[in-house]
Short mmCIF file of C-alpha atoms in Angstrom, two decimals:
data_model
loop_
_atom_site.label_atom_id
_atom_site.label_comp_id
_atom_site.label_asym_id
_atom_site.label_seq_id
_atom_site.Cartn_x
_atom_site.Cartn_y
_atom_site.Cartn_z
CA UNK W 29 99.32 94.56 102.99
CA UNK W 30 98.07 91.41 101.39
CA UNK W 31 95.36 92.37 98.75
CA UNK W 32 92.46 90.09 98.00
CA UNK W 33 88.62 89.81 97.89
CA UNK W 34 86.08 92.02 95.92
CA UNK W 35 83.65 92.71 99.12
CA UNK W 36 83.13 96.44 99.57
CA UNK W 37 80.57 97.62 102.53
CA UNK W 38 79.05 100.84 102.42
CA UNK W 39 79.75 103.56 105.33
CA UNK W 40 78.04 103.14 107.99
CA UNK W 41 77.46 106.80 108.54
CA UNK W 42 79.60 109.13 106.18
CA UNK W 43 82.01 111.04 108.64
CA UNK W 44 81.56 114.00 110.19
CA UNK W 45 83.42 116.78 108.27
CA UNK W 46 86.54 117.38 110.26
CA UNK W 47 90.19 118.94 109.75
CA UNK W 48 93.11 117.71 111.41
CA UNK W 49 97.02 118.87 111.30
CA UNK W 50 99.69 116.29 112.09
CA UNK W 51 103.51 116.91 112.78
CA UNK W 52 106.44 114.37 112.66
CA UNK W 53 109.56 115.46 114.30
CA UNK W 54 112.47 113.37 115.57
CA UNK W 55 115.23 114.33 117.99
CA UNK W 56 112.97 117.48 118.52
CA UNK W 57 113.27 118.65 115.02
CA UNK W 58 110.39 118.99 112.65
CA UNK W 59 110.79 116.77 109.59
CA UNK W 60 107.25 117.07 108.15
CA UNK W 61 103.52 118.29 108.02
CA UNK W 62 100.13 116.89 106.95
CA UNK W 63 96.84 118.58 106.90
CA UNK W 64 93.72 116.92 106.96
CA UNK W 65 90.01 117.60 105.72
CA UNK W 66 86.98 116.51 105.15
CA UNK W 67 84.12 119.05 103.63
CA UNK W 68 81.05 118.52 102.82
CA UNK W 69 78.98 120.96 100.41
CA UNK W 70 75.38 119.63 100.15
CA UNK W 71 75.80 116.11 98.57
CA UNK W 72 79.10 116.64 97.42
CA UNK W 73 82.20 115.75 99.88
CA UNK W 74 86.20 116.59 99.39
CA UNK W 75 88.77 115.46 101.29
CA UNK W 76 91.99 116.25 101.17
CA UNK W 77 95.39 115.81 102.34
CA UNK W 78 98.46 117.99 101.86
CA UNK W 79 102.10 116.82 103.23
CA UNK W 80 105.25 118.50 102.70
CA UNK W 81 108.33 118.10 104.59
CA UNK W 82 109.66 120.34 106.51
CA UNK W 83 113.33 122.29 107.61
CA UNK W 84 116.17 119.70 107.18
CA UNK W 85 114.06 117.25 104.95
CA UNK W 86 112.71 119.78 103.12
CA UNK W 87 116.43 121.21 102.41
CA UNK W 88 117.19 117.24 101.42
CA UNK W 89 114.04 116.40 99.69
CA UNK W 90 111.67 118.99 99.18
CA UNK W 91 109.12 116.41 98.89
CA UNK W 92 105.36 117.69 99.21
CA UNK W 93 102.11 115.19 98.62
CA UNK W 94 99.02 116.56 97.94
CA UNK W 95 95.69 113.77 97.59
CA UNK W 96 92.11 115.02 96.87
CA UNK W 97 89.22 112.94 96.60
CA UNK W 98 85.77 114.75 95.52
CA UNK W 99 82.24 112.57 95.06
CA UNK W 100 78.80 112.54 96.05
CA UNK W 101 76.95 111.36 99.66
CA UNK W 102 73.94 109.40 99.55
CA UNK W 103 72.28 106.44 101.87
CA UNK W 104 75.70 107.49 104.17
CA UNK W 105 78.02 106.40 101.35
CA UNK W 106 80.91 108.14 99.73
CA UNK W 107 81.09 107.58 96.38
CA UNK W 108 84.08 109.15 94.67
CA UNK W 109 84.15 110.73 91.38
CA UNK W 110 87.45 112.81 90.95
CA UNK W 111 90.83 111.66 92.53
CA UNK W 112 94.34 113.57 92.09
CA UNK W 113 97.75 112.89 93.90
CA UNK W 114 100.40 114.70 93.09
CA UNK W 115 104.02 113.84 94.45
CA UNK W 116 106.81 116.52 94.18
CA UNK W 117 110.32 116.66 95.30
CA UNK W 118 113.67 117.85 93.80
CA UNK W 119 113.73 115.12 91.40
CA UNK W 120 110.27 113.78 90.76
CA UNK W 121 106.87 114.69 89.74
CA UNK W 122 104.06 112.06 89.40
CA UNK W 123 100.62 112.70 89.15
CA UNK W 124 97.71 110.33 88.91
CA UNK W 125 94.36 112.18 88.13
CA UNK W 126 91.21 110.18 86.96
CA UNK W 127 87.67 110.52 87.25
CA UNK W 128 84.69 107.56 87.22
CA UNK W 129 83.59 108.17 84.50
CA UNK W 130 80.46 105.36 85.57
CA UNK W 131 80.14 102.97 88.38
CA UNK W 132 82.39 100.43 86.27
CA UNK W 133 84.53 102.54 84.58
CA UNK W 134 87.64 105.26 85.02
CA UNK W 135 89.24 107.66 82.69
CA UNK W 136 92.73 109.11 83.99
CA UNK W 137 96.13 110.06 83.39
CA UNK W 138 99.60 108.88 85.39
CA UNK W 139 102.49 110.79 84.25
CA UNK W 140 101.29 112.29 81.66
CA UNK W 141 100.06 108.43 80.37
CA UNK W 142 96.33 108.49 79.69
CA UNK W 143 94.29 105.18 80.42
CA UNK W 144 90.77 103.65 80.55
CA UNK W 145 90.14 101.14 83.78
CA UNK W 146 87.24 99.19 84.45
CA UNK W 147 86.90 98.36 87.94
CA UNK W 148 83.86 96.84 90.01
CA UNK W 149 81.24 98.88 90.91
CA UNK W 150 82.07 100.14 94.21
CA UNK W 151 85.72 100.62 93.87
CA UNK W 152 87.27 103.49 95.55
CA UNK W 153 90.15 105.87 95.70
CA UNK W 154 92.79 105.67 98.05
CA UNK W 155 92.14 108.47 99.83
CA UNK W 156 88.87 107.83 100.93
CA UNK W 157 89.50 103.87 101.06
CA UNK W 158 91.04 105.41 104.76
CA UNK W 159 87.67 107.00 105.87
CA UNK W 160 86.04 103.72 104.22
CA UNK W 161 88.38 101.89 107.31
CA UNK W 162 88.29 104.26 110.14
CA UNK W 163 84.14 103.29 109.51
CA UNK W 164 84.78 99.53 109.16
CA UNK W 165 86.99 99.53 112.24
CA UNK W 166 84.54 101.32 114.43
CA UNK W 167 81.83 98.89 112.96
CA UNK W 168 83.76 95.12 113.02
CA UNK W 169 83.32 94.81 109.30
CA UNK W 170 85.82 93.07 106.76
CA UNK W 171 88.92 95.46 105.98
CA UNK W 172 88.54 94.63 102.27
CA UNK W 173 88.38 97.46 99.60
CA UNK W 174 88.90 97.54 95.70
CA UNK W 175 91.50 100.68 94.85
CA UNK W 176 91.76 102.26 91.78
CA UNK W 177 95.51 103.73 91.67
CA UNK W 178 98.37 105.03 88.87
CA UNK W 179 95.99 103.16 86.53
CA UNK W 180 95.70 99.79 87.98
CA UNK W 181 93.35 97.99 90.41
CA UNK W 182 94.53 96.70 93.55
CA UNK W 183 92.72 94.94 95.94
CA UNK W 184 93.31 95.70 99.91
CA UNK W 185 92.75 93.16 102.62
CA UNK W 186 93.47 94.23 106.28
CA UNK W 187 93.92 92.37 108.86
CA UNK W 188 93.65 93.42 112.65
CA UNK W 189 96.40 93.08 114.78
CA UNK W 190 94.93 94.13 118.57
CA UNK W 191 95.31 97.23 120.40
CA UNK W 192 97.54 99.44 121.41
CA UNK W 193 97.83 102.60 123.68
CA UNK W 194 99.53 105.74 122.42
CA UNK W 195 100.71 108.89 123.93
CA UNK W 196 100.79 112.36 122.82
CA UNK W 197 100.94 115.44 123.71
CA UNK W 198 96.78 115.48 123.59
CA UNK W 199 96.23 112.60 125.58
CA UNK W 200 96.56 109.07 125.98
CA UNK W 201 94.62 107.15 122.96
CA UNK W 202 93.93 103.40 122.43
CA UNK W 203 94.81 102.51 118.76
CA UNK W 204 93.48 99.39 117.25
CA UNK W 205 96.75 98.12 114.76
CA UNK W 206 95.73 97.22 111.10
#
């Protein structure tokens, strides 16, 4: 991922809530699981994503991820206000939790570290920087988001790579490559 430019572009149309469950498994063993969803209570939104891995991985690694983004709706933006990841396995445990605190400035703590960021109005989470591109995909519009993560900035610039089609057990699906 090669990270540039300070554009951001609001939603198009905030997503409709949804809640998906995805599997990996290899050599017909199940190695992991992530769930999926996106709420919406009046103005607020959450989504969240849970992954832990599963029989022999989880007996190697134990690893689970769990990312939550909460914020407001308005003009069909999302504009986050609270983000946590947490990342557990047998030997680790990081956590990045911060909050905007205003449109220009974030209070947080990664491992146990507090810090103060100030970002560009705009800037988003990383969680919902992925609904911000499924939109911008769908829509043609610049890949290019400002991400506020483990107390630093990064900018994100992606670039589209063409189509491809996928199979699954649900069907056949035409993927656009980022």
């Amino acid at each position: 991922i090669l990270g540039m430019s300070l554009m951001l572009s609001p939603l198009y149309a905030a997503p409709a809530a949804f809640e998906a469950t995805y599997t990996v498994s290899t050599k017909g063993l199940n190695m992991g699981e992530t769930n999926v969803q996106l709420s919406y209570q009046g103005s607020q939104y959450t989504y969240q994503k849970n992954t832990k891995a599963n029989g022999v991985a989880a007996l190697l690694s134990g690893d689970t991820l769990t990312e939550r983004s909460t914020g407001q709706t308005s003009d069909k933006n999302l504009s986050p206000q609270q983000y946590t990841q947490q990342h557990k396995s047998k030997r680790k445990n990081k956590r990045d939790s911060f909050e905007f605190t205003n449109a220009t400035q974030i209070s947080g703590t990664y491992n146990d570290t507090p810090y103060q960021l100030a970002v560009p109005a705009g800037t988003l989470d990383a969680a919902v920087m992925e609904l911000y591109l499924m939109d911008d995909l769908a829509t043609g519009k610049p890949l290019q988001y400002q991400v506020a993560s483990k107390g630093k900035l990064q900018a994100y610039h992606f670039r589209r790579l063409g189509t491809e089609t996928i199979e699954v057990p649900a069907g056949k699906y035409t993927c656009e490559k980022v």
